């Protein structure tokens, strides 16, 4: 919240400061929401699989959270692991991958020019 409210600093730096708490929250929400939807499907049963049932939409939405940007689940685990281990690396989540859809090369992950 403090980083979001501080409009005097560089927007890119504010984004980097907000990324770790955001990514932690995203991972928790993804896990918990999937558990809740799965329990709901168990309670409601087969009717929830019909396209007109409200749970059908929730299942799609909850599963989509796992691959939505800025980090997919795998990239989020990699990012948070690097933060927890204090690895020296470029944590600029706004890269060629997120802008153009291209896969980053080794230099963008390590912050070094090859």
PDB file of C-alpha atoms in Angstrom:
ATOM      1  CA  UNK A   1       0.000   0.000   0.000  1.00  0.00           C
ATOM      2  CA  UNK A   2       2.828   2.397   0.823  1.00  0.00           C
ATOM      3  CA  UNK A   3       4.486   1.799  -2.552  1.00  0.00           C
ATOM      4  CA  UNK A   4       1.190   2.304  -4.388  1.00  0.00           C
ATOM      5  CA  UNK A   5       0.507   5.591  -2.598  1.00  0.00           C
ATOM      6  CA  UNK A   6       4.002   7.014  -3.135  1.00  0.00           C
ATOM      7  CA  UNK A   7       3.627   8.771  -6.479  1.00  0.00           C
ATOM      8  CA  UNK A   8       6.937  10.659  -6.161  1.00  0.00           C
ATOM      9  CA  UNK A   9       9.152   7.712  -7.119  1.00  0.00           C
ATOM     10  CA  UNK A  10       9.759   6.114 -10.493  1.00  0.00           C
ATOM     11  CA  UNK A  11       6.696   4.053 -11.542  1.00  0.00           C
ATOM     12  CA  UNK A  12       8.881   1.119 -12.627  1.00  0.00           C
ATOM     13  CA  UNK A  13      10.606   1.048  -9.236  1.00  0.00           C
ATOM     14  CA  UNK A  14       7.248   1.229  -7.440  1.00  0.00           C
ATOM     15  CA  UNK A  15       6.071  -1.719  -9.518  1.00  0.00           C
ATOM     16  CA  UNK A  16       9.123  -3.772  -8.587  1.00  0.00           C
ATOM     17  CA  UNK A  17       8.603  -2.968  -4.880  1.00  0.00           C
ATOM     18  CA  UNK A  18       4.967  -4.079  -5.091  1.00  0.00           C
ATOM     19  CA  UNK A  19       5.649  -7.274  -7.066  1.00  0.00           C
ATOM     20  CA  UNK A  20       6.751  -9.559  -4.210  1.00  0.00           C
ATOM     21  CA  UNK A  21       3.739  -8.914  -1.926  1.00  0.00           C
ATOM     22  CA  UNK A  22       1.435  -9.067  -4.954  1.00  0.00           C
ATOM     23  CA  UNK A  23       2.880 -12.365  -6.151  1.00  0.00           C
ATOM     24  CA  UNK A  24       2.608 -13.897  -2.667  1.00  0.00           C
ATOM     25  CA  UNK A  25      -1.047 -12.890  -2.492  1.00  0.00           C
ATOM     26  CA  UNK A  26      -1.699 -14.192  -6.030  1.00  0.00           C
ATOM     27  CA  UNK A  27      -0.236 -17.603  -5.164  1.00  0.00           C
ATOM     28  CA  UNK A  28      -2.325 -17.857  -1.981  1.00  0.00           C
ATOM     29  CA  UNK A  29      -5.524 -16.782  -3.734  1.00  0.00           C
ATOM     30  CA  UNK A  30      -4.896 -19.252  -6.576  1.00  0.00           C
ATOM     31  CA  UNK A  31      -4.472 -22.146  -4.132  1.00  0.00           C
ATOM     32  CA  UNK A  32      -7.374 -21.273  -1.854  1.00  0.00           C
ATOM     33  CA  UNK A  33      -9.847 -20.412  -4.595  1.00  0.00           C
ATOM     34  CA  UNK A  34      -9.163 -23.721  -6.356  1.00  0.00           C
ATOM     35  CA  UNK A  35      -9.807 -25.602  -3.115  1.00  0.00           C
ATOM     36  CA  UNK A  36     -13.059 -23.709  -2.547  1.00  0.00           C
ATOM     37  CA  UNK A  37     -14.299 -24.316  -6.090  1.00  0.00           C
ATOM     38  CA  UNK A  38     -13.358 -28.003  -5.918  1.00  0.00           C
ATOM     39  CA  UNK A  39     -15.264 -28.383  -2.632  1.00  0.00           C
ATOM     40  CA  UNK A  40     -18.244 -26.587  -4.188  1.00  0.00           C
ATOM     41  CA  UNK A  41     -18.185 -28.948  -7.172  1.00  0.00           C
ATOM     42  CA  UNK A  42     -18.185 -31.904  -4.794  1.00  0.00           C
ATOM     43  CA  UNK A  43     -21.185 -30.558  -2.919  1.00  0.00           C
ATOM     44  CA  UNK A  44     -23.219 -29.576  -5.993  1.00  0.00           C
ATOM     45  CA  UNK A  45     -22.293 -32.571  -8.096  1.00  0.00           C
ATOM     46  CA  UNK A  46     -22.574 -33.172 -11.822  1.00  0.00           C
ATOM     47  CA  UNK A  47     -25.027 -30.346 -12.456  1.00  0.00           C
ATOM     48  CA  UNK A  48     -22.211 -27.874 -11.887  1.00  0.00           C
ATOM     49  CA  UNK A  49     -20.518 -29.069 -15.085  1.00  0.00           C
ATOM     50  CA  UNK A  50     -23.285 -27.784 -17.339  1.00  0.00           C
ATOM     51  CA  UNK A  51     -22.433 -24.578 -19.157  1.00  0.00           C
ATOM     52  CA  UNK A  52     -25.398 -22.749 -17.639  1.00  0.00           C
ATOM     53  CA  UNK A  53     -24.405 -23.459 -14.030  1.00  0.00           C
ATOM     54  CA  UNK A  54     -22.622 -20.587 -12.187  1.00  0.00           C
ATOM     55  CA  UNK A  55     -19.912 -22.960 -10.931  1.00  0.00           C
ATOM     56  CA  UNK A  56     -18.883 -23.818 -14.488  1.00  0.00           C
ATOM     57  CA  UNK A  57     -17.762 -20.223 -14.991  1.00  0.00           C
ATOM     58  CA  UNK A  58     -16.022 -20.137 -11.589  1.00  0.00           C
ATOM     59  CA  UNK A  59     -14.044 -23.272 -12.443  1.00  0.00           C
ATOM     60  CA  UNK A  60     -12.761 -21.654 -15.644  1.00  0.00           C
ATOM     61  CA  UNK A  61     -11.970 -18.356 -13.918  1.00  0.00           C
ATOM     62  CA  UNK A  62     -10.151 -19.987 -11.008  1.00  0.00           C
ATOM     63  CA  UNK A  63      -8.073 -22.204 -13.259  1.00  0.00           C
ATOM     64  CA  UNK A  64      -7.167 -19.223 -15.453  1.00  0.00           C
ATOM     65  CA  UNK A  65      -5.532 -17.506 -12.473  1.00  0.00           C
ATOM     66  CA  UNK A  66      -2.729 -20.051 -12.589  1.00  0.00           C
ATOM     67  CA  UNK A  67      -1.499 -18.916 -15.986  1.00  0.00           C
ATOM     68  CA  UNK A  68      -2.403 -15.226 -15.886  1.00  0.00           C
ATOM     69  CA  UNK A  69       0.321 -12.601 -15.903  1.00  0.00           C
ATOM     70  CA  UNK A  70       2.483 -11.031 -14.643  1.00  0.00           C
ATOM     71  CA  UNK A  71       3.758 -14.447 -13.516  1.00  0.00           C
ATOM     72  CA  UNK A  72       2.345 -17.870 -14.271  1.00  0.00           C
ATOM     73  CA  UNK A  73       2.480 -20.407 -11.450  1.00  0.00           C
ATOM     74  CA  UNK A  74       5.888 -21.764 -12.481  1.00  0.00           C
ATOM     75  CA  UNK A  75       7.352 -18.288 -13.016  1.00  0.00           C
ATOM     76  CA  UNK A  76       5.825 -17.120  -9.728  1.00  0.00           C
ATOM     77  CA  UNK A  77       7.474 -19.968  -7.820  1.00  0.00           C
ATOM     78  CA  UNK A  78      10.775 -19.145  -9.523  1.00  0.00           C
ATOM     79  CA  UNK A  79      10.417 -15.439  -8.717  1.00  0.00           C
ATOM     80  CA  UNK A  80       9.423 -15.940  -5.063  1.00  0.00           C
ATOM     81  CA  UNK A  81      12.158 -18.545  -4.570  1.00  0.00           C
ATOM     82  CA  UNK A  82      14.713 -16.082  -5.889  1.00  0.00           C
ATOM     83  CA  UNK A  83      13.383 -13.419  -3.520  1.00  0.00           C
ATOM     84  CA  UNK A  84      13.425 -15.765  -0.510  1.00  0.00           C
ATOM     85  CA  UNK A  85      16.966 -16.921  -1.289  1.00  0.00           C
ATOM     86  CA  UNK A  86      18.042 -13.357  -2.119  1.00  0.00           C
ATOM     87  CA  UNK A  87      19.513 -14.432  -5.421  1.00  0.00           C
ATOM     88  CA  UNK A  88      21.255 -11.692  -7.353  1.00  0.00           C
ATOM     89  CA  UNK A  89      19.243 -11.472 -10.545  1.00  0.00           C
ATOM     90  CA  UNK A  90      17.177  -9.142 -12.642  1.00  0.00           C
ATOM     91  CA  UNK A  91      13.625  -9.144 -11.290  1.00  0.00           C
ATOM     92  CA  UNK A  92      12.239  -6.862 -13.942  1.00  0.00           C
ATOM     93  CA  UNK A  93       8.914  -8.530 -14.635  1.00  0.00           C
ATOM     94  CA  UNK A  94       8.227  -6.124 -17.492  1.00  0.00           C
ATOM     95  CA  UNK A  95      10.380  -7.729 -20.133  1.00  0.00           C
ATOM     96  CA  UNK A  96      10.215  -8.628 -23.800  1.00  0.00           C
ATOM     97  CA  UNK A  97       8.192 -11.685 -22.812  1.00  0.00           C
ATOM     98  CA  UNK A  98       5.355  -9.737 -21.223  1.00  0.00           C
ATOM     99  CA  UNK A  99       5.337  -7.010 -23.874  1.00  0.00           C
ATOM    100  CA  UNK A 100       5.681  -9.019 -27.075  1.00  0.00           C
ATOM    101  CA  UNK A 101       4.828 -12.528 -25.904  1.00  0.00           C
ATOM    102  CA  UNK A 102       8.317 -13.719 -26.832  1.00  0.00           C
ATOM    103  CA  UNK A 103      10.220 -16.059 -24.557  1.00  0.00           C
ATOM    104  CA  UNK A 104      13.086 -14.320 -22.743  1.00  0.00           C
ATOM    105  CA  UNK A 105      16.591 -15.525 -23.384  1.00  0.00           C
ATOM    106  CA  UNK A 106      19.119 -16.328 -20.661  1.00  0.00           C
ATOM    107  CA  UNK A 107      20.334 -12.724 -20.519  1.00  0.00           C
ATOM    108  CA  UNK A 108      16.934 -11.391 -19.462  1.00  0.00           C
ATOM    109  CA  UNK A 109      16.654 -13.936 -16.632  1.00  0.00           C
ATOM    110  CA  UNK A 110      20.133 -13.321 -15.280  1.00  0.00           C
ATOM    111  CA  UNK A 111      20.434  -9.633 -16.067  1.00  0.00           C
ATOM    112  CA  UNK A 112      23.664 -10.224 -18.036  1.00  0.00           C
ATOM    113  CA  UNK A 113      24.331  -9.567 -21.671  1.00  0.00           C
ATOM    114  CA  UNK A 114      25.365 -12.636 -23.627  1.00  0.00           C
TER     115      UNK A 114
END
